[in-house]
Amino acid sequence: MVSRSELRKLFYSADAVCFDVDSTVIREEGIDELAKICGVEDAVSEMELVSRLQERNVQVFLISGGFRSIVEHVASKLNIPATNVFANRLKFYFNGEYAGFDETQPTAESGGKGKVIKLLKEKFHFKKIIMIGDGATDMEACPPADAFIGFGGNAIRQQVKDNAKWYITDFVELLGELEE
């Protein structure tokens, strides 16, 4: 277990930061956004945080149990390459009817976010990965993530608030940590 001050140091020196998407990077759950065609224009502090991390040569990933088609749209708004997106793929029949989702994606199964982080460590040899999110599945990704930061700026999940060593409600707090 790391202390809060150690967690802050880990965040400051991270090789990679992984964000959950639904109710973290975007304000709504993805299924709601699908109906609205995914508006993320008001996510100013999220964009600034991602930009600041990228300026520091920190790799930024989006890991979601939501739909890749939505998450890729969010990623493009945040200047995150599609190769750094891990989410569920929708499948359709040739006639255009919904056929389900691709069950081979790691995010399609229980513990999927942790599997993605393990894969990132193996593939890129990251020493320090931080997971940021609002839900229990985000918190469960640590380990293999080296640290978890709970986020309650859009939705407060009591389990996360109670158990995260570092719990924030605004990304401005993380931006401040990068300034120090």
Tab-separated table of N, CA, C and O in Angstrom, residues 16-22 59-73 75 80-89 102 104-109 112-124 126 129 131 138:
chain	number	residue	atom	x	y	z
A	16	ALA	N	2.941	6.293	-17.904
A	16	ALA	CA	1.656	6.215	-18.602
A	16	ALA	C	0.534	6.480	-17.622
A	16	ALA	O	0.628	6.124	-16.444
A	17	VAL	N	-0.520	7.098	-18.131
A	17	VAL	CA	-1.728	7.334	-17.341
A	17	VAL	C	-2.895	6.801	-18.148
A	17	VAL	O	-3.045	7.115	-19.331
A	18	CYS	N	-3.701	5.962	-17.517
A	18	CYS	CA	-4.867	5.374	-18.162
A	18	CYS	C	-6.120	5.977	-17.542
A	18	CYS	O	-6.247	6.022	-16.316
A	19	PHE	N	-7.017	6.431	-18.379
A	19	PHE	CA	-8.276	7.009	-17.924
A	19	PHE	C	-9.425	6.090	-18.285
A	19	PHE	O	-9.493	5.579	-19.402
A	20	ASP	N	-10.344	5.922	-17.368
A	20	ASP	CA	-11.650	5.384	-17.697
A	20	ASP	C	-12.331	6.457	-18.538
A	20	ASP	O	-11.927	7.622	-18.516
A	21	VAL	N	-13.384	6.115	-19.239
A	21	VAL	CA	-14.036	7.093	-20.106
A	21	VAL	C	-15.390	7.516	-19.547
A	21	VAL	O	-15.596	8.678	-19.212
A	22	ASP	N	-16.322	6.579	-19.424
A	22	ASP	CA	-17.680	6.918	-18.991
A	22	ASP	C	-17.681	7.481	-17.574
A	22	ASP	O	-17.145	6.871	-16.647
A	59	GLN	N	2.589	8.704	-21.850
A	59	GLN	CA	1.616	8.072	-22.735
A	59	GLN	C	0.247	8.095	-22.059
A	59	GLN	O	0.130	7.766	-20.877
A	60	VAL	N	-0.779	8.454	-22.810
A	60	VAL	CA	-2.133	8.515	-22.275
A	60	VAL	C	-2.994	7.502	-23.019
A	60	VAL	O	-2.980	7.447	-24.252
A	61	PHE	N	-3.731	6.707	-22.252
A	61	PHE	CA	-4.594	5.669	-22.803
A	61	PHE	C	-6.010	5.860	-22.284
A	61	PHE	O	-6.200	6.339	-21.159
A	62	LEU	N	-6.978	5.458	-23.081
A	62	LEU	CA	-8.371	5.403	-22.649
A	62	LEU	C	-8.756	3.928	-22.592
A	62	LEU	O	-8.616	3.208	-23.586
A	63	ILE	N	-9.206	3.488	-21.423
A	63	ILE	CA	-9.611	2.096	-21.235
A	63	ILE	C	-11.052	2.109	-20.756
A	63	ILE	O	-11.361	2.675	-19.713
A	64	SER	N	-11.921	1.473	-21.536
A	64	SER	CA	-13.339	1.564	-21.234
A	64	SER	C	-14.058	0.246	-21.489
A	64	SER	O	-13.723	-0.473	-22.430
A	65	GLY	N	-15.047	-0.011	-20.676
A	65	GLY	CA	-15.958	-1.115	-20.933
A	65	GLY	C	-17.044	-0.687	-21.906
A	65	GLY	O	-17.932	-1.455	-22.242
A	66	GLY	N	-16.961	0.561	-22.364
A	66	GLY	CA	-17.931	1.101	-23.310
A	66	GLY	C	-17.572	0.735	-24.739
A	66	GLY	O	-16.770	-0.157	-24.993
A	67	PHE	N	-18.162	1.455	-25.664
A	67	PHE	CA	-18.035	1.120	-27.074
A	67	PHE	C	-16.906	1.893	-27.744
A	67	PHE	O	-16.816	3.107	-27.637
A	68	ARG	N	-16.083	1.162	-28.463
A	68	ARG	CA	-14.915	1.748	-29.123
A	68	ARG	C	-15.286	2.897	-30.057
A	68	ARG	O	-14.581	3.900	-30.125
A	69	SER	N	-16.397	2.787	-30.759
A	69	SER	CA	-16.796	3.840	-31.698
A	69	SER	C	-16.997	5.174	-30.980
A	69	SER	O	-16.673	6.232	-31.525
A	70	ILE	N	-17.482	5.142	-29.762
A	70	ILE	CA	-17.647	6.367	-28.972
A	70	ILE	C	-16.304	6.804	-28.402
A	70	ILE	O	-15.931	7.969	-28.471
A	71	VAL	N	-15.573	5.856	-27.843
A	71	VAL	CA	-14.311	6.169	-27.179
A	71	VAL	C	-13.300	6.733	-28.180
A	71	VAL	O	-12.551	7.657	-27.857
A	72	GLU	N	-13.274	6.224	-29.399
A	72	GLU	CA	-12.362	6.773	-30.410
A	72	GLU	C	-12.710	8.223	-30.740
A	72	GLU	O	-11.818	9.035	-30.986
A	73	HIS	N	-13.989	8.545	-30.733
A	73	HIS	CA	-14.404	9.938	-30.961
A	73	HIS	C	-13.875	10.827	-29.835
A	73	HIS	O	-13.334	11.901	-30.085
A	75	ALA	N	-11.304	10.146	-27.918
A	75	ALA	CA	-9.840	10.151	-28.053
A	75	ALA	C	-9.393	11.188	-29.083
A	75	ALA	O	-8.429	11.921	-28.846
A	80	ILE	N	-5.588	11.850	-28.518
A	80	ILE	CA	-5.073	10.540	-28.119
A	80	ILE	C	-5.221	9.631	-29.336
A	80	ILE	O	-6.307	9.520	-29.901
A	81	PRO	N	-4.125	8.995	-29.782
A	81	PRO	CA	-4.227	8.139	-30.972
A	81	PRO	C	-5.154	6.944	-30.746
A	81	PRO	O	-5.252	6.429	-29.620
A	82	ALA	N	-5.811	6.504	-31.798
A	82	ALA	CA	-6.727	5.361	-31.708
A	82	ALA	C	-6.010	4.108	-31.205
A	82	ALA	O	-6.637	3.247	-30.592
A	83	THR	N	-4.702	4.022	-31.433
A	83	THR	CA	-3.935	2.866	-30.944
A	83	THR	C	-3.855	2.848	-29.417
A	83	THR	O	-3.503	1.824	-28.835
A	84	ASN	N	-4.170	3.972	-28.769
A	84	ASN	CA	-4.149	4.051	-27.305
A	84	ASN	C	-5.543	3.923	-26.716
A	84	ASN	O	-5.778	4.302	-25.574
A	85	VAL	N	-6.472	3.378	-27.488
A	85	VAL	CA	-7.853	3.181	-27.042
A	85	VAL	C	-8.118	1.689	-26.890
A	85	VAL	O	-7.856	0.900	-27.808
A	86	PHE	N	-8.636	1.319	-25.738
A	86	PHE	CA	-9.040	-0.059	-25.477
A	86	PHE	C	-10.490	-0.025	-25.013
A	86	PHE	O	-10.797	0.517	-23.948
A	87	ALA	N	-11.372	-0.581	-25.840
A	87	ALA	CA	-12.807	-0.577	-25.540
A	87	ALA	C	-13.465	-1.699	-26.343
A	87	ALA	O	-12.832	-2.326	-27.199
A	88	ASN	N	-14.729	-1.911	-26.079
A	88	ASN	CA	-15.466	-2.976	-26.753
A	88	ASN	C	-15.862	-2.572	-28.168
A	88	ASN	O	-16.254	-1.440	-28.407
A	89	ARG	N	-15.730	-3.513	-29.068
A	89	ARG	CA	-16.111	-3.287	-30.465
A	89	ARG	C	-17.520	-3.850	-30.681
A	89	ARG	O	-17.800	-4.987	-30.311
A	102	ASP	N	-17.679	-7.738	-29.766
A	102	ASP	CA	-16.522	-8.619	-29.942
A	102	ASP	C	-16.041	-9.097	-28.579
A	102	ASP	O	-15.441	-8.339	-27.820
A	104	THR	N	-13.681	-11.012	-27.885
A	104	THR	CA	-12.237	-11.257	-27.786
A	104	THR	C	-11.491	-10.050	-27.222
A	104	THR	O	-10.310	-10.154	-26.913
A	105	GLN	N	-12.161	-8.899	-27.106
A	105	GLN	CA	-11.519	-7.708	-26.542
A	105	GLN	C	-11.332	-7.897	-25.032
A	105	GLN	O	-12.256	-8.363	-24.354
A	106	PRO	N	-10.174	-7.539	-24.473
A	106	PRO	CA	-9.966	-7.730	-23.028
A	106	PRO	C	-10.984	-6.970	-22.182
A	106	PRO	O	-11.348	-7.418	-21.093
A	107	THR	N	-11.477	-5.833	-22.674
A	107	THR	CA	-12.439	-5.036	-21.907
A	107	THR	C	-13.834	-5.660	-21.897
A	107	THR	O	-14.712	-5.180	-21.198
A	108	ALA	N	-14.037	-6.736	-22.666
A	108	ALA	CA	-15.343	-7.396	-22.723
A	108	ALA	C	-15.547	-8.368	-21.571
A	108	ALA	O	-16.641	-8.896	-21.394
A	109	GLU	N	-14.521	-8.594	-20.777
A	109	GLU	CA	-14.648	-9.571	-19.697
A	109	GLU	C	-14.292	-8.975	-18.349
A	109	GLU	O	-13.672	-7.909	-18.262
A	112	GLY	N	-11.053	-6.889	-17.192
A	112	GLY	CA	-10.478	-6.496	-18.474
A	112	GLY	C	-9.555	-5.292	-18.413
A	112	GLY	O	-8.554	-5.237	-19.122
A	113	LYS	N	-9.882	-4.311	-17.578
A	113	LYS	CA	-9.026	-3.119	-17.494
A	113	LYS	C	-7.652	-3.484	-16.936
A	113	LYS	O	-6.628	-3.004	-17.415
A	114	GLY	N	-7.627	-4.358	-15.957
A	114	GLY	CA	-6.355	-4.845	-15.417
A	114	GLY	C	-5.559	-5.618	-16.461
A	114	GLY	O	-4.334	-5.497	-16.537
A	115	LYS	N	-6.261	-6.389	-17.291
A	115	LYS	CA	-5.585	-7.136	-18.359
A	115	LYS	C	-4.948	-6.184	-19.364
A	115	LYS	O	-3.841	-6.430	-19.847
A	116	VAL	N	-5.638	-5.094	-19.679
A	116	VAL	CA	-5.079	-4.107	-20.600
A	116	VAL	C	-3.818	-3.490	-19.999
A	116	VAL	O	-2.798	-3.347	-20.682
A	117	ILE	N	-3.863	-3.124	-18.727
A	117	ILE	CA	-2.695	-2.506	-18.088
A	117	ILE	C	-1.523	-3.481	-18.050
A	117	ILE	O	-0.381	-3.105	-18.328
A	118	LYS	N	-1.804	-4.734	-17.765
A	118	LYS	CA	-0.747	-5.759	-17.786
A	118	LYS	C	-0.139	-5.848	-19.188
A	118	LYS	O	1.085	-5.898	-19.347
A	119	LEU	N	-0.974	-5.842	-20.211
A	119	LEU	CA	-0.519	-5.872	-21.598
A	119	LEU	C	0.343	-4.654	-21.918
A	119	LEU	O	1.396	-4.774	-22.558
A	120	LEU	N	-0.076	-3.476	-21.460
A	120	LEU	CA	0.705	-2.253	-21.703
A	120	LEU	C	2.081	-2.334	-21.049
A	120	LEU	O	3.081	-1.923	-21.645
A	121	LYS	N	2.132	-2.869	-19.839
A	121	LYS	CA	3.429	-3.017	-19.156
A	121	LYS	C	4.339	-3.974	-19.923
A	121	LYS	O	5.529	-3.715	-20.076
A	122	GLU	N	3.769	-5.078	-20.392
A	122	GLU	CA	4.570	-6.056	-21.127
A	122	GLU	C	5.030	-5.506	-22.473
A	122	GLU	O	6.183	-5.668	-22.853
A	123	LYS	N	4.145	-4.840	-23.193
A	123	LYS	CA	4.448	-4.358	-24.538
A	123	LYS	C	5.395	-3.160	-24.544
A	123	LYS	O	6.308	-3.088	-25.360
A	124	PHE	N	5.181	-2.206	-23.634
A	124	PHE	CA	5.945	-0.956	-23.652
A	124	PHE	C	6.967	-0.837	-22.517
A	124	PHE	O	7.682	0.150	-22.443
A	126	PHE	N	6.521	-0.145	-19.418
A	126	PHE	CA	6.260	0.968	-18.501
A	126	PHE	C	6.603	0.541	-17.080
A	126	PHE	O	6.292	-0.572	-16.666
A	129	ILE	N	2.435	2.948	-14.073
A	129	ILE	CA	1.162	3.252	-14.741
A	129	ILE	C	0.141	3.647	-13.685
A	129	ILE	O	-0.031	2.963	-12.677
A	131	MET	N	-3.908	4.507	-12.993
A	131	MET	CA	-5.277	4.355	-13.499
A	131	MET	C	-6.145	5.398	-12.818
A	131	MET	O	-6.096	5.545	-11.592
A	138	ASP	N	-12.394	0.253	-12.323
A	138	ASP	CA	-11.177	1.048	-12.464
A	138	ASP	C	-10.260	0.800	-11.271
A	138	ASP	O	-9.051	0.621	-11.425
